[in-house]
Amino acid sequence: MRKTMRMMLVAVLVTGAAGTVSAANFVQGQQLYQMHCAACHGGRGEGVMPDAPKFRMGERLDQPDMILMQSVKSGKKTMPPFFGILQDAQILDVLAYVRTLR
Ligand code: HEC
């Protein structure tokens, strides 16, 4: 419960910081992350698979969303392409969540 509250707070902060019309859906991003990404990148971004960036350490997160989204869509090395599996908006939701793991 406490964790949920913290997540919600982060969501508010992230949304506020972005200050855009299309605020990322943090909760959906979290669910998608657990479903599609956690196996390699770790439930908390600790990086399970060798070579998978540790988002918790901020690895690769110094790049803009559009660049990261491109990598996720087309795949990179052992990361499979998510084109056709996730829509752009969903990937942006996941990236918004990923940035909170830091
Ligand atoms: C099969 C394992 C695997 C899965 C599943 C996976 N990744 Fe990756 N991911 C990797 C590896 C390995 C790399 C590092 C590739 C490289 O060396 O450039 C990576 C790199 C990345 C990067 C950095 C790309 C860049 O340009 O530097 C991002 C962002 C990323 N993954 C996000 C995701 C997201 C979001 C998901 C879920 C939708 C996901 N990954 C699923 C293995 C995976």
Coordinates of N, CA, C and O and ligand atoms in Angstrom, one line a residue:
M1 N 0.8 -1.2 0.0 CA 0.0 0.0 0.0 C 0.9 1.2 0.0 O 0.7 2.1 -0.8
R2 N 1.8 1.3 0.9 CA 2.7 2.4 1.0 C 3.5 2.6 -0.3 O 3.7 3.7 -0.8
K3 N 3.8 1.5 -0.9 CA 4.6 1.5 -2.2 C 3.7 2.2 -3.3 O 4.1 3.0 -4.0
T4 N 2.4 1.7 -3.3 CA 1.5 2.3 -4.2 C 1.4 3.8 -4.1 O 1.4 4.5 -5.1
M5 N 1.3 4.2 -2.9 CA 1.2 5.7 -2.6 C 2.5 6.4 -3.2 O 2.4 7.4 -3.8
R6 N 3.6 5.8 -3.0 CA 4.8 6.4 -3.4 C 4.8 6.5 -4.9 O 5.2 7.5 -5.5
M7 N 4.4 5.4 -5.6 CA 4.3 5.3 -7.0 C 3.4 6.4 -7.5 O 3.7 7.1 -8.5
M8 N 2.3 6.6 -6.9 CA 1.3 7.6 -7.3 C 2.0 9.0 -7.2 O 1.8 9.8 -8.1
L9 N 2.7 9.2 -6.1 CA 3.3 10.5 -5.9 C 4.3 10.7 -7.1 O 4.4 11.8 -7.6
V10 N 5.1 9.7 -7.3 CA 6.1 9.8 -8.4 C 5.4 10.2 -9.7 O 5.8 11.0 -10.5
A11 N 4.3 9.5 -9.9 CA 3.5 9.7 -11.2 C 3.1 11.2 -11.3 O 3.2 11.8 -12.3
V12 N 2.6 11.7 -10.2 CA 2.2 13.1 -10.1 C 3.4 14.0 -10.4 O 3.3 14.9 -11.2
L13 N 4.5 13.7 -9.8 CA 5.7 14.5 -10.0 C 6.2 14.4 -11.5 O 6.5 15.5 -12.1
V14 N 6.2 13.2 -12.0 CA 6.6 13.1 -13.4 C 5.7 13.8 -14.4 O 6.2 14.6 -15.2
T15 N 4.4 13.6 -14.1 CA 3.5 14.3 -15.0 C 3.6 15.8 -14.9 O 3.6 16.5 -15.8
G16 N 3.8 16.3 -13.6 CA 4.0 17.7 -13.4 C 5.2 18.2 -14.1 O 5.2 19.3 -14.8
A17 N 6.3 17.5 -14.0 CA 7.5 17.9 -14.6 C 7.4 18.0 -16.1 O 7.9 18.9 -16.8
A18 N 6.7 17.0 -16.7 CA 6.5 17.0 -18.1 C 5.7 18.2 -18.6 O 6.0 18.8 -19.6
G19 N 4.6 18.4 -17.8 CA 3.7 19.5 -18.0 C 3.2 19.5 -19.4 O 2.9 20.6 -20.0
T20 N 2.9 18.4 -20.0 CA 2.4 18.3 -21.4 C 1.0 17.9 -21.4 O 0.4 17.5 -20.4
V21 N 0.4 18.0 -22.6 CA -1.0 17.6 -22.7 C -1.1 16.1 -22.6 O -2.0 15.6 -21.9
S22 N -0.3 15.4 -23.3 CA -0.3 14.0 -23.2 C 0.6 13.4 -22.2 O 1.7 12.9 -22.4
A23 N 0.1 13.5 -20.9 CA 0.9 13.0 -19.8 C 1.0 11.5 -19.9 O 0.0 10.8 -20.2
A24 N 2.2 11.0 -19.7 CA 2.4 9.5 -19.8 C 1.6 8.8 -18.7 O 1.4 9.3 -17.6
N25 N 1.1 7.7 -19.1 CA 0.3 6.9 -18.1 C 1.3 5.9 -17.4 O 1.7 4.9 -17.8
F26 N 1.7 6.4 -16.2 CA 2.7 5.8 -15.4 C 2.3 4.4 -14.9 O 3.1 3.5 -15.0
V27 N 1.1 4.2 -14.5 CA 0.6 2.9 -14.0 C 0.6 1.9 -15.1 O 1.1 0.8 -14.9
Q28 N 0.2 2.3 -16.3 CA 0.2 1.4 -17.4 C 1.6 1.1 -17.8 O 1.9 -0.1 -18.1
G29 N 2.5 2.1 -17.7 CA 3.9 1.9 -18.0 C 4.5 0.8 -17.1 O 5.3 0.0 -17.6
Q30 N 4.1 0.9 -15.9 CA 4.7 -0.1 -14.9 C 4.2 -1.5 -15.2 O 5.0 -2.4 -15.2
Q31 N 3.0 -1.6 -15.6 CA 2.4 -3.0 -15.9 C 3.1 -3.5 -17.1 O 3.5 -4.7 -17.2
L32 N 3.2 -2.7 -18.1 CA 3.9 -3.1 -19.4 C 5.3 -3.5 -19.1 O 5.9 -4.4 -19.7
Y33 N 6.0 -2.7 -18.3 CA 7.4 -3.0 -18.0 C 7.5 -4.4 -17.3 O 8.4 -5.1 -17.7
Q34 N 6.7 -4.6 -16.4 CA 6.8 -5.9 -15.7 C 6.5 -7.1 -16.6 O 7.1 -8.1 -16.5
M35 N 5.6 -6.8 -17.6 CA 5.2 -7.9 -18.5 C 6.3 -8.1 -19.6 O 6.6 -9.2 -19.9
H36 N 6.9 -7.0 -20.1 CA 7.7 -7.2 -21.3 C 9.2 -6.9 -21.1 O 10.0 -7.3 -21.9
C37 N 9.6 -6.2 -20.1 CA 10.9 -5.8 -19.9 C 11.7 -6.3 -18.7 O 12.9 -6.4 -18.7
A38 N 10.9 -6.6 -17.6 CA 11.5 -6.9 -16.4 C 12.4 -8.2 -16.4 O 13.4 -8.3 -15.7
A39 N 12.1 -9.1 -17.3 CA 12.8 -10.4 -17.4 C 14.3 -10.1 -17.7 O 15.2 -10.8 -17.2
C40 N 14.6 -9.1 -18.4 CA 16.0 -8.7 -18.7 C 16.5 -7.5 -17.9 O 17.6 -7.5 -17.5
H41 N 15.6 -6.5 -17.8 CA 16.1 -5.3 -17.2 C 15.9 -5.3 -15.6 O 16.4 -4.4 -15.0
G42 N 15.2 -6.3 -15.1 CA 15.0 -6.5 -13.7 C 13.7 -5.7 -13.2 O 13.5 -4.6 -13.7
G43 N 13.0 -6.3 -12.3 CA 11.8 -5.7 -11.7 C 12.0 -4.3 -11.2 O 11.1 -3.4 -11.2
R44 N 13.2 -4.0 -10.7 CA 13.5 -2.7 -10.2 C 14.7 -2.0 -11.0 O 15.3 -1.1 -10.5
G45 N 14.8 -2.5 -12.2 CA 15.8 -1.9 -13.1 C 17.2 -2.3 -12.7 O 18.2 -1.5 -13.0
E46 N 17.4 -3.4 -12.0 CA 18.7 -3.8 -11.5 C 19.5 -4.5 -12.6 O 20.7 -4.7 -12.5
G47 N 18.8 -4.9 -13.7 CA 19.5 -5.5 -14.8 C 19.8 -7.0 -14.5 O 20.7 -7.3 -13.7
V48 N 19.0 -7.9 -15.0 CA 19.1 -9.3 -14.8 C 20.0 -10.0 -15.8 O 20.9 -10.7 -15.4
M49 N 19.7 -9.7 -17.0 CA 20.5 -10.3 -18.1 C 21.8 -9.5 -18.3 O 21.8 -8.3 -18.2
P50 N 22.9 -10.3 -18.5 CA 24.1 -9.6 -18.7 C 24.0 -8.6 -19.9 O 23.3 -9.0 -20.9
D51 N 24.6 -7.5 -19.9 CA 24.5 -6.5 -21.0 C 23.3 -5.7 -21.0 O 23.2 -4.6 -21.6
A52 N 22.2 -6.1 -20.3 CA 21.0 -5.2 -20.2 C 21.3 -4.0 -19.3 O 21.8 -4.2 -18.2
P53 N 21.1 -2.8 -19.8 CA 21.4 -1.7 -19.0 C 20.6 -1.7 -17.6 O 19.5 -2.1 -17.6
K54 N 21.3 -1.2 -16.6 CA 20.7 -1.2 -15.3 C 20.1 0.2 -15.2 O 20.8 1.2 -14.9
F55 N 18.8 0.3 -15.4 CA 18.1 1.6 -15.3 C 18.2 2.2 -13.9 O 18.1 3.4 -13.8
R56 N 18.3 1.3 -13.0 CA 18.4 1.8 -11.6 C 19.6 2.7 -11.4 O 19.6 3.6 -10.6
M57 N 20.6 2.4 -12.2 CA 21.9 3.1 -12.1 C 21.8 4.3 -13.1 O 22.8 5.0 -13.3
G58 N 20.7 4.4 -13.8 CA 20.6 5.5 -14.8 C 21.2 5.2 -16.1 O 21.4 6.1 -16.9
E59 N 21.7 3.9 -16.3 CA 22.4 3.6 -17.5 C 21.5 3.8 -18.7 O 20.4 3.3 -18.8
R60 N 22.0 4.5 -19.7 CA 21.4 4.8 -21.0 C 20.3 5.8 -20.9 O 19.7 6.2 -21.9
L61 N 20.0 6.2 -19.7 CA 18.8 7.1 -19.5 C 19.2 8.6 -19.8 O 18.3 9.5 -19.6
D62 N 20.4 8.8 -20.2 CA 20.8 10.2 -20.5 C 20.4 10.6 -21.9 O 20.6 11.7 -22.4
Q63 N 19.7 9.6 -22.6 CA 19.3 9.8 -24.0 C 17.8 10.2 -24.0 O 17.0 9.8 -23.1
P64 N 17.4 11.0 -24.9 CA 16.0 11.4 -25.0 C 15.0 10.3 -25.3 O 15.5 9.3 -25.9
D65 N 13.8 10.4 -24.9 CA 12.8 9.4 -25.1 C 12.7 8.9 -26.5 O 12.5 7.7 -26.8
M66 N 12.8 9.8 -27.5 CA 12.6 9.5 -28.9 C 13.7 8.5 -29.3 O 13.5 7.6 -30.1
I67 N 14.9 8.7 -28.8 CA 16.0 7.8 -29.2 C 15.8 6.4 -28.5 O 16.0 5.4 -29.2
L68 N 15.5 6.5 -27.3 CA 15.3 5.2 -26.6 C 14.1 4.4 -27.2 O 14.1 3.2 -27.3
M69 N 13.1 5.2 -27.5 CA 11.9 4.5 -28.1 C 12.3 3.8 -29.4 O 11.8 2.7 -29.7
Q70 N 13.1 4.5 -30.2 CA 13.6 3.9 -31.5 C 14.3 2.5 -31.2 O 14.1 1.6 -31.9
S71 N 15.1 2.5 -30.2 CA 15.9 1.3 -29.8 C 14.9 0.2 -29.4 O 15.0 -1.0 -29.8
V72 N 13.9 0.6 -28.6 CA 12.9 -0.4 -28.2 C 12.1 -1.0 -29.4 O 11.8 -2.1 -29.5
K73 N 11.8 -0.1 -30.3 CA 11.0 -0.5 -31.4 C 11.7 -1.4 -32.4 O 11.2 -2.4 -32.8
S74 N 13.0 -1.1 -32.6 CA 13.7 -1.9 -33.6 C 14.6 -3.0 -32.9 O 15.1 -3.8 -33.6
G75 N 14.7 -2.9 -31.6 CA 15.5 -3.9 -30.9 C 17.0 -3.5 -31.0 O 17.4 -2.7 -31.8
K76 N 17.8 -4.0 -30.0 CA 19.2 -3.7 -30.0 C 19.9 -4.9 -29.4 O 19.6 -5.4 -28.3
K77 N 20.9 -5.4 -30.2 CA 21.6 -6.6 -29.8 C 20.6 -7.7 -29.4 O 19.8 -8.0 -30.2
T78 N 20.7 -8.2 -28.1 CA 19.8 -9.3 -27.7 C 18.4 -8.8 -27.4 O 17.5 -9.6 -27.1
M79 N 18.2 -7.5 -27.4 CA 16.8 -7.0 -27.1 C 16.0 -7.2 -28.3 O 16.4 -6.7 -29.4
P80 N 14.8 -7.9 -28.2 CA 14.0 -8.1 -29.4 C 13.3 -6.8 -29.8 O 13.1 -5.9 -28.9
P81 N 12.9 -6.6 -31.0 CA 12.1 -5.5 -31.4 C 10.7 -5.5 -30.9 O 10.1 -6.6 -30.9
F82 N 10.2 -4.4 -30.4 CA 8.8 -4.4 -29.9 C 7.9 -3.7 -30.9 O 6.7 -3.4 -30.5
F83 N 8.4 -3.4 -32.1 CA 7.5 -2.9 -33.1 C 6.4 -3.9 -33.4 O 6.7 -5.1 -33.5
G84 N 5.2 -3.4 -33.4 CA 4.0 -4.3 -33.6 C 3.5 -5.0 -32.3 O 2.5 -5.6 -32.3
I85 N 4.3 -4.9 -31.3 CA 3.9 -5.5 -30.0 C 3.4 -4.3 -29.1 O 2.3 -4.4 -28.5
L86 N 4.2 -3.3 -29.0 CA 3.8 -2.1 -28.2 C 3.6 -0.9 -29.2 O 4.4 -0.7 -30.1
Q87 N 2.6 -0.1 -28.9 CA 2.4 1.1 -29.6 C 3.3 2.2 -29.1 O 3.8 2.1 -27.9
D88 N 3.6 3.3 -29.9 CA 4.4 4.4 -29.5 C 4.1 4.9 -28.1 O 4.9 5.1 -27.2
A89 N 2.8 5.1 -27.9 CA 2.3 5.7 -26.6 C 2.6 4.8 -25.5 O 2.9 5.2 -24.4
Q90 N 2.5 3.5 -25.7 CA 2.8 2.5 -24.7 C 4.3 2.5 -24.3 O 4.7 2.4 -23.2
I91 N 5.1 2.6 -25.3 CA 6.5 2.7 -25.1 C 6.9 3.9 -24.3 O 7.7 3.9 -23.4
L92 N 6.3 5.0 -24.6 CA 6.5 6.2 -23.9 C 6.1 6.1 -22.4 O 6.7 6.6 -21.5
D93 N 5.0 5.4 -22.2 CA 4.5 5.1 -20.8 C 5.6 4.3 -20.1 O 5.9 4.6 -18.9
V94 N 6.1 3.3 -20.8 CA 7.1 2.4 -20.1 C 8.4 3.2 -19.8 O 8.9 3.1 -18.7
L95 N 8.8 4.1 -20.8 CA 10.0 4.9 -20.5 C 9.8 5.9 -19.4 O 10.7 6.1 -18.6
A96 N 8.6 6.4 -19.3 CA 8.3 7.3 -18.1 C 8.5 6.5 -16.8 O 9.1 7.1 -15.9
Y97 N 8.0 5.3 -16.8 CA 8.2 4.5 -15.6 C 9.6 4.2 -15.4 O 10.1 4.3 -14.2
V98 N 10.3 3.8 -16.4 CA 11.7 3.4 -16.3 C 12.5 4.5 -15.7 O 13.4 4.3 -14.9
R99 N 12.2 5.7 -16.1 CA 13.0 6.9 -15.6 C 12.8 7.1 -14.1 O 13.6 7.8 -13.4
T100 N 11.7 6.5 -13.5 CA 11.5 6.7 -12.1 C 12.3 5.6 -11.3 O 12.4 5.7 -10.0
L101 N 12.9 4.6 -12.0 CA 13.6 3.6 -11.2 C 15.0 4.1 -10.8 O 15.6 3.5 -9.9
R102 N 15.4 5.1 -11.4 CA 16.7 5.7 -11.1 C 16.9 6.1 -9.7 O 16.1 6.6 -9.0
Ligands
HEC1 C1 15.6 -10.2 -24.0 C2 16.1 -9.2 -23.1 C3 15.5 -7.8 -23.1 C4 14.2 -7.5 -23.1 C5 13.0 -8.4 -23.0 C6 14.1 -6.0 -23.1 N1 15.4 -5.5 -23.2 FE1 15.9 -3.6 -23.3 N2 17.9 -4.1 -23.6 C7 18.4 -5.4 -23.6 C8 19.8 -5.3 -23.8 C9 20.7 -6.5 -23.8 C10 20.1 -4.0 -24.1 C11 21.5 -3.4 -24.4 C12 21.7 -3.4 -25.9 C13 23.0 -2.8 -26.3 O1 24.0 -3.3 -25.8 O2 23.0 -1.7 -26.9 C14 18.9 -3.2 -23.9 C15 18.8 -1.9 -24.1 C16 17.7 -1.1 -23.8 C17 17.6 0.3 -23.8 C18 18.7 1.3 -24.1 C19 18.7 1.5 -25.7 C20 19.7 2.4 -26.1 O3 19.6 3.0 -27.2 O4 20.8 2.7 -25.5 C21 16.3 0.7 -23.4 C22 15.7 2.1 -23.3 C23 15.6 -0.6 -23.2 N3 16.4 -1.6 -23.4 C24 14.3 -0.6 -22.8 C25 13.6 -1.8 -22.8 C26 12.1 -1.8 -22.7 C27 11.3 -0.6 -22.4 C28 11.7 -3.1 -22.7 C29 10.4 -3.7 -22.6 C30 9.4 -3.1 -23.5 C31 13.0 -3.9 -22.9 N4 14.0 -3.1 -23.0 C32 13.0 -5.3 -23.1 C33 17.6 -6.5 -23.3 C34 16.3 -6.6 -23.2

